[in-house]
Short mmCIF file of the C-alpha atoms (twelve columns), coordinates in Angstrom:
data_MODEL
# 
_entry.id   MODEL 
# 
loop_
_atom_site.group_PDB 
_atom_site.id 
_atom_site.type_symbol 
_atom_site.label_atom_id 
_atom_site.label_alt_id 
_atom_site.label_comp_id 
_atom_site.label_asym_id 
_atom_site.label_seq_id 
_atom_site.Cartn_x 
_atom_site.Cartn_y 
_atom_site.Cartn_z 
_atom_site.pdbx_PDB_model_num 
ATOM 1   C CA . MET A 1   -69.667 -18.009 -20.132 1 
ATOM 2   C CA . GLY A 2   -71.236 -19.684 -22.697 1 
ATOM 3   C CA . PHE A 3   -69.269 -18.404 -25.828 1 
ATOM 4   C CA . PHE A 4   -65.895 -19.810 -23.574 1 
ATOM 5   C CA . SER A 5   -68.364 -23.118 -22.906 1 
ATOM 6   C CA . PHE A 6   -69.211 -23.254 -26.648 1 
ATOM 7   C CA . MET A 7   -65.212 -23.093 -27.876 1 
ATOM 8   C CA . THR A 8   -64.473 -26.034 -25.267 1 
ATOM 9   C CA . GLN A 9   -64.025 -29.488 -26.186 1 
ATOM 10  C CA . GLU A 10  -64.715 -32.104 -23.692 1 
ATOM 11  C CA . ILE A 11  -62.676 -35.469 -24.580 1 
ATOM 12  C CA . ALA A 12  -61.520 -38.544 -23.388 1 
ATOM 13  C CA . ILE A 13  -57.998 -40.587 -24.559 1 
ATOM 14  C CA . ASP A 14  -57.059 -43.971 -23.880 1 
ATOM 15  C CA . LEU A 15  -53.417 -43.346 -24.455 1 
ATOM 16  C CA . GLY A 16  -51.851 -46.397 -24.717 1 
ATOM 17  C CA . THR A 17  -48.464 -48.323 -26.121 1 
ATOM 18  C CA . ALA A 18  -50.824 -50.598 -28.858 1 
ATOM 19  C CA . ASN A 19  -53.396 -48.702 -29.397 1 
ATOM 20  C CA . THR A 20  -55.036 -45.103 -28.453 1 
ATOM 21  C CA . ILE A 21  -59.122 -44.543 -28.533 1 
ATOM 22  C CA . ILE A 22  -60.170 -40.842 -27.838 1 
ATOM 23  C CA . ILE A 23  -64.180 -40.499 -27.149 1 
ATOM 24  C CA . CYS A 24  -65.815 -37.466 -27.291 1 
ATOM 25  C CA . ASP A 25  -69.705 -36.392 -26.922 1 
ATOM 26  C CA . ASP A 26  -70.039 -40.641 -25.700 1 
ATOM 27  C CA . LYS A 27  -68.784 -42.008 -28.790 1 
ATOM 28  C CA . ILE A 28  -65.233 -43.089 -30.084 1 
ATOM 29  C CA . VAL A 29  -64.075 -41.049 -33.020 1 
ATOM 30  C CA . VAL A 30  -60.602 -42.605 -32.681 1 
ATOM 31  C CA . ASP A 31  -59.395 -45.741 -31.969 1 
ATOM 32  C CA . GLU A 32  -56.303 -46.402 -34.107 1 
ATOM 33  C CA . PRO A 33  -52.227 -48.120 -33.601 1 
ATOM 34  C CA . SER A 34  -50.100 -45.898 -31.446 1 
ATOM 35  C CA . ILE A 35  -48.181 -45.311 -33.810 1 
ATOM 36  C CA . VAL A 36  -46.153 -42.092 -36.352 1 
ATOM 37  C CA . ALA A 37  -44.390 -42.143 -38.830 1 
ATOM 38  C CA . LEU A 38  -41.710 -38.483 -39.550 1 
ATOM 39  C CA . ASP A 39  -39.262 -37.749 -42.221 1 
ATOM 40  C CA . ARG A 40  -36.312 -37.288 -40.783 1 
ATOM 41  C CA . ARG A 41  -34.931 -34.414 -42.269 1 
ATOM 42  C CA . THR A 42  -37.964 -32.760 -40.733 1 
ATOM 43  C CA . GLU A 43  -38.862 -33.995 -38.079 1 
ATOM 44  C CA . LYS A 44  -42.255 -33.709 -39.512 1 
ATOM 45  C CA . MET A 45  -45.130 -36.238 -39.323 1 
ATOM 46  C CA . VAL A 46  -46.097 -38.258 -42.338 1 
ATOM 47  C CA . ALA A 47  -48.499 -40.593 -41.834 1 
ATOM 48  C CA . ILE A 48  -50.309 -41.830 -38.435 1 
ATOM 49  C CA . GLY A 49  -52.609 -45.020 -36.484 1 
ATOM 50  C CA . GLU A 50  -53.483 -47.243 -39.128 1 
ATOM 51  C CA . LYS A 51  -51.308 -46.142 -41.904 1 
ATOM 52  C CA . ALA A 52  -48.059 -45.753 -40.258 1 
ATOM 53  C CA . ARG A 53  -48.473 -48.742 -38.939 1 
ATOM 54  C CA . GLN A 54  -48.643 -50.532 -42.439 1 
ATOM 55  C CA . MET A 55  -45.675 -48.603 -43.238 1 
ATOM 56  C CA . GLN A 56  -43.782 -50.528 -40.268 1 
ATOM 57  C CA . GLY A 57  -40.613 -52.220 -41.134 1 
ATOM 58  C CA . LYS A 58  -41.238 -51.133 -44.421 1 
ATOM 59  C CA . THR A 59  -39.787 -48.125 -44.390 1 
ATOM 60  C CA . HIS A 60  -36.768 -46.153 -46.500 1 
ATOM 61  C CA . ASP A 61  -33.941 -43.941 -45.449 1 
ATOM 62  C CA . ASN A 62  -35.995 -40.689 -44.941 1 
ATOM 63  C CA . LEU A 63  -39.048 -42.580 -43.565 1 
ATOM 64  C CA . ARG A 64  -39.280 -43.832 -39.824 1 
ATOM 65  C CA . THR A 65  -41.748 -45.188 -38.110 1 
ATOM 66  C CA . ILE A 66  -41.741 -44.776 -34.005 1 
ATOM 67  C CA . ARG A 67  -44.157 -46.101 -31.369 1 
ATOM 68  C CA . PRO A 68  -44.067 -42.933 -29.035 1 
ATOM 69  C CA . LEU A 69  -44.703 -45.573 -25.816 1 
ATOM 70  C CA . ARG A 70  -43.274 -47.496 -24.736 1 
ATOM 71  C CA . ASP A 71  -44.364 -49.799 -21.343 1 
ATOM 72  C CA . GLY A 72  -47.343 -47.510 -20.703 1 
ATOM 73  C CA . VAL A 73  -45.409 -44.599 -20.602 1 
ATOM 74  C CA . ILE A 74  -43.615 -41.409 -23.199 1 
ATOM 75  C CA . ALA A 75  -40.577 -42.788 -25.102 1 
ATOM 76  C CA . ASP A 76  -40.242 -40.292 -27.389 1 
ATOM 77  C CA . PHE A 77  -41.574 -36.611 -26.031 1 
ATOM 78  C CA . ASN A 78  -41.433 -34.926 -29.793 1 
ATOM 79  C CA . ALA A 79  -43.748 -37.588 -31.243 1 
ATOM 80  C CA . ALA A 80  -46.304 -38.274 -28.585 1 
ATOM 81  C CA . GLU A 81  -47.049 -35.266 -28.709 1 
ATOM 82  C CA . GLN A 82  -46.801 -34.694 -32.658 1 
ATOM 83  C CA . MET A 83  -49.317 -38.074 -32.423 1 
ATOM 84  C CA . ILE A 84  -51.791 -36.522 -29.763 1 
ATOM 85  C CA . ARG A 85  -52.085 -33.258 -32.156 1 
ATOM 86  C CA . GLY A 86  -52.511 -35.478 -34.792 1 
ATOM 87  C CA . MET A 87  -54.860 -37.659 -33.449 1 
ATOM 88  C CA . ILE A 88  -57.259 -34.708 -32.663 1 
ATOM 89  C CA . LYS A 89  -57.361 -33.472 -35.838 1 
ATOM 90  C CA . MET A 90  -58.706 -36.202 -36.804 1 
ATOM 91  C CA . ILE A 91  -61.809 -34.564 -34.344 1 
ATOM 92  C CA . ASN A 92  -62.232 -31.602 -36.117 1 
ATOM 93  C CA . LYS A 93  -62.197 -32.366 -39.681 1 
ATOM 94  C CA . LYS A 94  -63.596 -29.164 -40.143 1 
ATOM 95  C CA . PRO A 95  -61.838 -25.542 -40.346 1 
ATOM 96  C CA . ARG A 96  -62.577 -23.587 -37.176 1 
ATOM 97  C CA . LEU A 97  -61.030 -19.971 -36.699 1 
ATOM 98  C CA . PHE A 98  -59.491 -20.800 -33.177 1 
ATOM 99  C CA . PRO A 99  -58.763 -24.678 -32.745 1 
ATOM 100 C CA . PRO A 100 -61.023 -25.327 -29.574 1 
ATOM 101 C CA . SER A 101 -59.423 -25.676 -26.062 1 
ATOM 102 C CA . LEU A 102 -59.877 -28.140 -24.463 1 
ATOM 103 C CA . ARG A 103 -60.106 -30.179 -21.713 1 
ATOM 104 C CA . MET A 104 -59.034 -33.747 -21.414 1 
ATOM 105 C CA . VAL A 105 -59.192 -36.843 -18.721 1 
ATOM 106 C CA . ILE A 106 -56.015 -38.954 -20.355 1 
ATOM 107 C CA . CYS A 107 -55.537 -42.617 -18.394 1 
ATOM 108 C CA . ILE A 108 -52.181 -43.598 -16.423 1 
ATOM 109 C CA . PRO A 109 -50.306 -46.659 -15.726 1 
ATOM 110 C CA . SER A 110 -50.603 -47.144 -11.963 1 
ATOM 111 C CA . GLY A 111 -47.209 -47.402 -11.106 1 
ATOM 112 C CA . SER A 112 -46.194 -44.343 -13.009 1 
ATOM 113 C CA . THR A 113 -43.422 -42.135 -11.617 1 
ATOM 114 C CA . GLU A 114 -43.949 -38.295 -10.979 1 
ATOM 115 C CA . VAL A 115 -41.511 -38.146 -14.313 1 
ATOM 116 C CA . GLU A 116 -43.462 -39.966 -16.194 1 
ATOM 117 C CA . MET A 117 -47.532 -38.106 -15.358 1 
ATOM 118 C CA . ARG A 118 -45.012 -34.866 -15.701 1 
ATOM 119 C CA . ALA A 119 -44.553 -36.417 -19.444 1 
ATOM 120 C CA . VAL A 120 -48.073 -37.099 -20.515 1 
ATOM 121 C CA . ARG A 121 -49.756 -33.770 -18.973 1 
ATOM 122 C CA . ASP A 122 -46.723 -32.126 -20.714 1 
ATOM 123 C CA . SER A 123 -47.184 -33.496 -24.101 1 
ATOM 124 C CA . SER A 124 -51.415 -33.535 -24.027 1 
ATOM 125 C CA . GLU A 125 -50.799 -29.481 -23.056 1 
ATOM 126 C CA . HIS A 126 -48.861 -28.617 -25.731 1 
ATOM 127 C CA . ALA A 127 -50.867 -30.834 -28.250 1 
ATOM 128 C CA . GLY A 128 -53.674 -28.347 -27.292 1 
ATOM 129 C CA . GLY A 129 -55.297 -29.569 -23.968 1 
ATOM 130 C CA . ARG A 130 -56.119 -25.855 -21.420 1 
ATOM 131 C CA . ASP A 131 -57.776 -28.121 -18.461 1 
ATOM 132 C CA . VAL A 132 -55.714 -32.340 -18.166 1 
ATOM 133 C CA . TYR A 133 -56.710 -34.773 -15.565 1 
ATOM 134 C CA . MET A 134 -55.482 -38.108 -15.107 1 
ATOM 135 C CA . ILE A 135 -56.744 -41.127 -14.340 1 
ATOM 136 C CA . TYR A 136 -55.170 -43.805 -12.899 1 
ATOM 137 C CA . GLU A 137 -55.849 -47.052 -15.886 1 
ATOM 138 C CA . PRO A 138 -57.269 -49.758 -13.236 1 
ATOM 139 C CA . MET A 139 -59.888 -47.940 -12.223 1 
ATOM 140 C CA . ALA A 140 -60.585 -46.435 -15.619 1 
ATOM 141 C CA . ALA A 141 -61.087 -50.278 -16.258 1 
ATOM 142 C CA . ALA A 142 -63.038 -50.974 -13.383 1 
ATOM 143 C CA . ILE A 143 -65.655 -47.886 -13.638 1 
ATOM 144 C CA . GLY A 144 -65.558 -49.068 -18.266 1 
ATOM 145 C CA . ILE A 145 -66.892 -52.640 -16.801 1 
ATOM 146 C CA . GLY A 146 -69.306 -51.464 -14.432 1 
ATOM 147 C CA . ILE A 147 -68.048 -51.217 -11.207 1 
ATOM 148 C CA . ASP A 148 -69.638 -48.995 -8.374  1 
ATOM 149 C CA . VAL A 149 -65.809 -48.040 -8.129  1 
ATOM 150 C CA . GLU A 150 -67.170 -45.886 -5.011  1 
ATOM 151 C CA . ALA A 151 -69.052 -48.685 -2.395  1 
ATOM 152 C CA . PRO A 152 -67.404 -50.168 0.608   1 
ATOM 153 C CA . GLU A 153 -66.418 -53.879 -1.104  1 
ATOM 154 C CA . GLY A 154 -63.028 -54.928 -2.633  1 
ATOM 155 C CA . ASN A 155 -63.004 -55.504 -6.496  1 
ATOM 156 C CA . MET A 156 -60.183 -56.637 -8.869  1 
ATOM 157 C CA . VAL A 157 -59.515 -55.306 -11.776 1 
ATOM 158 C CA . VAL A 158 -56.658 -57.045 -13.887 1 
ATOM 159 C CA . ASP A 159 -56.105 -54.670 -17.135 1 
ATOM 160 C CA . ILE A 160 -53.391 -56.679 -19.468 1 
ATOM 161 C CA . GLY A 161 -52.580 -53.530 -22.505 1 
ATOM 162 C CA . GLY A 162 -49.851 -53.539 -24.815 1 
ATOM 163 C CA . GLY A 163 -46.528 -52.631 -22.388 1 
ATOM 164 C CA . THR A 164 -47.542 -52.914 -19.380 1 
ATOM 165 C CA . THR A 165 -49.612 -55.362 -16.857 1 
ATOM 166 C CA . GLU A 166 -52.195 -52.975 -14.365 1 
ATOM 167 C CA . ILE A 167 -53.483 -55.301 -11.373 1 
ATOM 168 C CA . ALA A 168 -55.394 -53.230 -8.267  1 
ATOM 169 C CA . VAL A 169 -57.651 -53.947 -5.866  1 
ATOM 170 C CA . ILE A 170 -60.519 -51.249 -5.667  1 
ATOM 171 C CA . SER A 171 -62.515 -49.681 -2.835  1 
ATOM 172 C CA . LEU A 172 -63.963 -46.494 -1.603  1 
ATOM 173 C CA . GLY A 173 -63.236 -44.900 -4.797  1 
ATOM 174 C CA . GLY A 174 -59.279 -45.332 -4.331  1 
ATOM 175 C CA . ILE A 175 -56.497 -48.109 -5.301  1 
ATOM 176 C CA . VAL A 176 -55.805 -50.097 -2.112  1 
ATOM 177 C CA . THR A 177 -53.075 -52.343 -3.344  1 
ATOM 178 C CA . ASN A 178 -51.761 -51.983 -6.942  1 
ATOM 179 C CA . LYS A 179 -48.969 -53.721 -8.870  1 
ATOM 180 C CA . SER A 180 -47.959 -52.703 -11.989 1 
ATOM 181 C CA . ILE A 181 -45.723 -55.025 -14.235 1 
ATOM 182 C CA . ARG A 182 -43.743 -54.179 -17.856 1 
ATOM 183 C CA . ILE A 183 -44.769 -57.691 -18.817 1 
ATOM 184 C CA . ALA A 184 -47.937 -57.508 -21.362 1 
ATOM 185 C CA . GLY A 185 -48.590 -57.968 -25.632 1 
ATOM 186 C CA . ASP A 186 -45.931 -56.635 -26.662 1 
ATOM 187 C CA . ASP A 187 -43.572 -58.857 -24.242 1 
ATOM 188 C CA . LEU A 188 -46.015 -61.803 -25.599 1 
ATOM 189 C CA . THR A 189 -45.076 -60.453 -29.001 1 
ATOM 190 C CA . ALA A 190 -41.466 -60.177 -28.582 1 
ATOM 191 C CA . ASP A 191 -41.662 -63.859 -27.468 1 
ATOM 192 C CA . ILE A 192 -42.848 -65.316 -30.758 1 
ATOM 193 C CA . GLN A 193 -40.129 -63.180 -32.453 1 
ATOM 194 C CA . GLU A 194 -37.445 -64.891 -30.277 1 
ATOM 195 C CA . TYR A 195 -39.338 -68.819 -30.634 1 
ATOM 196 C CA . MET A 196 -39.892 -68.984 -34.583 1 
ATOM 197 C CA . ARG A 197 -35.860 -67.493 -34.626 1 
ATOM 198 C CA . HIS A 198 -34.505 -69.990 -32.817 1 
ATOM 199 C CA . GLN A 199 -37.360 -72.948 -33.429 1 
ATOM 200 C CA . HIS A 200 -37.790 -72.479 -37.215 1 
ATOM 201 C CA . ASN A 201 -34.786 -70.762 -38.010 1 
ATOM 202 C CA . ILE A 202 -36.971 -68.220 -39.644 1 
ATOM 203 C CA . LYS A 203 -36.601 -64.213 -39.782 1 
ATOM 204 C CA . ILE A 204 -39.986 -62.376 -38.835 1 
ATOM 205 C CA . GLY A 205 -41.054 -59.034 -37.946 1 
ATOM 206 C CA . GLU A 206 -43.133 -57.208 -35.365 1 
ATOM 207 C CA . ARG A 207 -46.021 -57.448 -37.140 1 
ATOM 208 C CA . THR A 208 -46.525 -61.156 -38.053 1 
ATOM 209 C CA . ALA A 209 -45.713 -62.225 -34.695 1 
ATOM 210 C CA . GLU A 210 -48.750 -59.570 -33.409 1 
ATOM 211 C CA . ASP A 211 -50.373 -61.801 -36.421 1 
ATOM 212 C CA . ILE A 212 -49.825 -64.920 -34.920 1 
ATOM 213 C CA . LYS A 213 -50.612 -63.308 -31.642 1 
ATOM 214 C CA . ILE A 214 -54.068 -63.284 -32.382 1 
ATOM 215 C CA . HIS A 215 -54.673 -66.079 -34.823 1 
ATOM 216 C CA . VAL A 216 -53.107 -69.145 -32.711 1 
ATOM 217 C CA . GLY A 217 -52.334 -67.277 -29.135 1 
ATOM 218 C CA . SER A 218 -52.826 -69.296 -26.515 1 
ATOM 219 C CA . ALA A 219 -52.380 -69.489 -23.081 1 
ATOM 220 C CA . LEU A 220 -53.891 -73.324 -22.970 1 
ATOM 221 C CA . SER A 221 -52.136 -76.144 -24.259 1 
ATOM 222 C CA . GLU A 222 -55.217 -77.691 -24.678 1 
ATOM 223 C CA . LEU A 223 -58.486 -75.502 -25.940 1 
ATOM 224 C CA . GLU A 224 -62.325 -77.377 -26.653 1 
ATOM 225 C CA . GLU A 225 -62.095 -75.479 -29.817 1 
ATOM 226 C CA . PRO A 226 -58.930 -75.373 -31.241 1 
ATOM 227 C CA . PRO A 227 -58.102 -72.759 -34.405 1 
ATOM 228 C CA . ALA A 228 -56.435 -73.932 -36.987 1 
ATOM 229 C CA . ASP A 229 -53.054 -73.345 -37.625 1 
ATOM 230 C CA . PHE A 230 -51.791 -70.361 -39.067 1 
ATOM 231 C CA . ARG A 231 -49.051 -70.702 -42.030 1 
ATOM 232 C CA . VAL A 232 -45.644 -68.038 -41.864 1 
ATOM 233 C CA . GLN A 233 -43.683 -67.142 -44.748 1 
ATOM 234 C CA . GLY A 234 -40.316 -65.307 -44.577 1 
ATOM 235 C CA . PRO A 235 -36.773 -65.900 -44.755 1 
ATOM 236 C CA . ASN A 236 -34.278 -68.788 -43.236 1 
ATOM 237 C CA . GLN A 237 -31.872 -67.692 -41.037 1 
ATOM 238 C CA . MET A 238 -29.667 -69.949 -42.298 1 
ATOM 239 C CA . THR A 239 -30.076 -69.805 -46.499 1 
ATOM 240 C CA . ALA A 240 -32.029 -67.184 -46.769 1 
ATOM 241 C CA . LEU A 241 -34.495 -68.941 -48.693 1 
ATOM 242 C CA . PRO A 242 -37.752 -68.558 -48.502 1 
ATOM 243 C CA . ILE A 243 -39.524 -70.771 -45.948 1 
ATOM 244 C CA . GLU A 244 -42.996 -71.525 -44.651 1 
ATOM 245 C CA . ILE A 245 -44.238 -73.135 -41.875 1 
ATOM 246 C CA . PRO A 246 -47.297 -74.503 -40.039 1 
ATOM 247 C CA . VAL A 247 -47.679 -72.497 -36.754 1 
ATOM 248 C CA . SER A 248 -50.207 -74.540 -34.026 1 
ATOM 249 C CA . TYR A 249 -51.940 -72.990 -31.425 1 
ATOM 250 C CA . GLN A 250 -50.133 -75.600 -28.702 1 
ATOM 251 C CA . GLU A 251 -46.694 -74.209 -29.800 1 
ATOM 252 C CA . ILE A 252 -47.633 -70.871 -28.762 1 
ATOM 253 C CA . ALA A 253 -48.659 -71.878 -25.442 1 
ATOM 254 C CA . HIS A 254 -45.731 -73.419 -25.147 1 
ATOM 255 C CA . CYS A 255 -43.599 -70.092 -26.280 1 
ATOM 256 C CA . LEU A 256 -45.855 -67.804 -24.278 1 
ATOM 257 C CA . GLU A 257 -45.273 -69.964 -20.936 1 
ATOM 258 C CA . LYS A 258 -42.901 -68.018 -19.069 1 
ATOM 259 C CA . SER A 259 -44.794 -64.400 -19.626 1 
ATOM 260 C CA . ILE A 260 -47.756 -65.732 -18.280 1 
ATOM 261 C CA . SER A 261 -46.635 -67.217 -15.398 1 
ATOM 262 C CA . LYS A 262 -44.813 -63.878 -14.559 1 
ATOM 263 C CA . ILE A 263 -48.562 -62.516 -14.705 1 
ATOM 264 C CA . GLU A 264 -49.797 -65.088 -12.275 1 
ATOM 265 C CA . ILE A 265 -47.030 -64.421 -9.805  1 
ATOM 266 C CA . ALA A 266 -47.759 -61.018 -10.040 1 
ATOM 267 C CA . ILE A 267 -51.706 -61.620 -9.214  1 
ATOM 268 C CA . LEU A 268 -50.524 -63.756 -6.465  1 
ATOM 269 C CA . SER A 269 -48.386 -61.002 -5.445  1 
ATOM 270 C CA . ALA A 270 -51.205 -57.678 -5.179  1 
ATOM 271 C CA . LEU A 271 -53.535 -60.792 -3.542  1 
ATOM 272 C CA . GLU A 272 -51.115 -61.404 -0.829  1 
ATOM 273 C CA . GLN A 273 -50.947 -57.640 -0.232  1 
ATOM 274 C CA . THR A 274 -54.947 -57.197 0.150   1 
ATOM 275 C CA . PRO A 275 -56.704 -57.058 3.674   1 
ATOM 276 C CA . PRO A 276 -58.267 -59.699 4.183   1 
ATOM 277 C CA . GLU A 277 -62.035 -58.265 4.114   1 
ATOM 278 C CA . LEU A 278 -61.517 -56.749 0.778   1 
ATOM 279 C CA . TYR A 279 -59.804 -60.808 -0.047  1 
ATOM 280 C CA . ALA A 280 -63.709 -62.322 0.776   1 
ATOM 281 C CA . ASP A 281 -65.106 -59.872 -1.104  1 
ATOM 282 C CA . ILE A 282 -62.942 -60.957 -4.150  1 
ATOM 283 C CA . VAL A 283 -63.463 -64.369 -3.740  1 
ATOM 284 C CA . ASN A 284 -67.444 -64.150 -3.992  1 
ATOM 285 C CA . ARG A 285 -67.361 -61.536 -7.297  1 
ATOM 286 C CA . GLY A 286 -64.136 -62.657 -9.092  1 
ATOM 287 C CA . ILE A 287 -61.411 -60.757 -10.868 1 
ATOM 288 C CA . TYR A 288 -61.914 -58.409 -13.623 1 
ATOM 289 C CA . LEU A 289 -59.892 -58.709 -17.131 1 
ATOM 290 C CA . ALA A 290 -59.910 -56.018 -19.256 1 
ATOM 291 C CA . GLY A 291 -56.903 -55.143 -22.194 1 
ATOM 292 C CA . GLY A 292 -55.674 -56.548 -25.561 1 
ATOM 293 C CA . GLY A 293 -54.617 -60.082 -23.553 1 
ATOM 294 C CA . ALA A 294 -57.518 -60.680 -22.168 1 
ATOM 295 C CA . LEU A 295 -58.559 -62.182 -25.662 1 
ATOM 296 C CA . LEU A 296 -55.332 -64.370 -25.587 1 
ATOM 297 C CA . ARG A 297 -57.797 -67.406 -25.721 1 
ATOM 298 C CA . GLY A 298 -57.919 -69.686 -22.491 1 
ATOM 299 C CA . LEU A 299 -56.020 -67.653 -20.634 1 
ATOM 300 C CA . ASP A 300 -59.496 -67.150 -17.744 1 
ATOM 301 C CA . LYS A 301 -59.168 -71.046 -17.206 1 
ATOM 302 C CA . ARG A 302 -56.091 -71.160 -16.484 1 
ATOM 303 C CA . LEU A 303 -55.501 -68.028 -14.306 1 
ATOM 304 C CA . MET A 304 -59.436 -69.972 -12.436 1 
ATOM 305 C CA . ASN A 305 -57.598 -73.089 -12.437 1 
ATOM 306 C CA . LYS A 306 -54.073 -71.410 -10.799 1 
ATOM 307 C CA . LEU A 307 -55.902 -69.038 -8.223  1 
ATOM 308 C CA . ASN A 308 -59.195 -71.072 -7.538  1 
ATOM 309 C CA . ILE A 309 -61.146 -67.354 -8.130  1 
ATOM 310 C CA . PRO A 310 -63.289 -66.856 -10.983 1 
ATOM 311 C CA . PHE A 311 -62.115 -64.572 -13.898 1 
ATOM 312 C CA . HIS A 312 -64.602 -63.101 -16.003 1 
ATOM 313 C CA . ILE A 313 -63.423 -61.133 -19.374 1 
ATOM 314 C CA . ALA A 314 -65.474 -58.002 -19.343 1 
ATOM 315 C CA . GLU A 315 -67.309 -57.261 -22.613 1 
ATOM 316 C CA . ASP A 316 -65.190 -55.756 -25.083 1 
ATOM 317 C CA . PRO A 317 -61.956 -55.315 -23.077 1 
ATOM 318 C CA . LEU A 318 -59.902 -53.856 -25.710 1 
ATOM 319 C CA . ARG A 319 -61.949 -50.347 -24.937 1 
ATOM 320 C CA . ALA A 320 -63.139 -50.972 -21.282 1 
ATOM 321 C CA . VAL A 321 -60.845 -48.511 -20.638 1 
ATOM 322 C CA . ALA A 322 -61.174 -45.992 -22.599 1 
ATOM 323 C CA . ARG A 323 -64.959 -46.545 -22.334 1 
ATOM 324 C CA . GLY A 324 -64.187 -45.935 -18.256 1 
ATOM 325 C CA . THR A 325 -62.035 -42.695 -19.041 1 
ATOM 326 C CA . GLY A 326 -65.089 -41.434 -20.904 1 
ATOM 327 C CA . VAL A 327 -67.606 -41.801 -18.080 1 
ATOM 328 C CA . ALA A 328 -65.013 -40.110 -15.883 1 
ATOM 329 C CA . LEU A 329 -65.218 -36.880 -17.925 1 
ATOM 330 C CA . LYS A 330 -68.386 -36.310 -17.634 1 
ATOM 331 C CA . ASN A 331 -68.098 -36.823 -14.050 1 
ATOM 332 C CA . VAL A 332 -64.827 -34.787 -13.715 1 
ATOM 333 C CA . LYS A 333 -66.213 -32.573 -11.302 1 
ATOM 334 C CA . ASN A 334 -67.672 -35.692 -8.689  1 
ATOM 335 C CA . PHE A 335 -64.742 -38.267 -8.568  1 
ATOM 336 C CA . SER A 336 -62.486 -37.959 -6.497  1 
ATOM 337 C CA . PHE A 337 -59.796 -39.668 -7.760  1 
ATOM 338 C CA . LEU A 338 -59.117 -37.596 -11.148 1 
ATOM 339 C CA . MET A 339 -55.619 -36.176 -10.303 1 
ATOM 340 C CA . ARG A 340 -54.776 -32.800 -11.747 1 
# 
């Protein structure tokens, strides 16, 4: 058995709509955008991760960039498989006689259907996974934040990712109530693109909208420490001449209003379904925010004012799910909530 354990490699994968993070030996070894560039003629992979992201929106006829995941689930099976395989190769840079057999723990949205779970499992097995375990994202986020998920007490986690917002109440190692909505980071980016088109008559790509969100994105129109305006360059839709427009955080707060309200309604709806004993625990402890969306300025304050419950942003929210998946990997035998 010693030889086989030497040949087995254990990895935890946070397969996100926007970013994929891989943990091996308790270290984050891959943290790349979930995007691949494929050659249209041969369907072979040309670039992956950050390199492919730099090509996004700038490709010619023979190249296409694909984000294999949409709304947290695999939308393009072939591209997803190539992406997982390519990212696993980033860990094993040294050439080996035999590729190691992989034991993986992968996180999936809590609202995944059987078909969607099957797609993740098949992609992982085709990419070399021998033992594939799955964990629900909010459960992984809770473990990553440092919550004792097996304790008899209620904890609520809101994980705002790229494709889905996962809201779950966790107690005794299980999810008591959960809500998974397909409104998250990508929708906020699309809102910004739409707003710039309507309001300023300027056409911008996904990458520029993402930059606006990072630099001046806000959930509140009044911030104590406002960021400086972000200057956007692009073609005027009427004349096709270049224009430059300063964008303020108040404008972005206004244009994200509708999507953030939907996230608020989903949190309220999950709280409504929560048993009263657990509800009391949540009010006392507060609600934890994880995922890239937790970094939106003023979001915790806005939710706190709306719900009268304290909100805590996880330490390093972008990697909370990945860290939790890494902990689950080490405790595969003890965690009953892992799915095979």
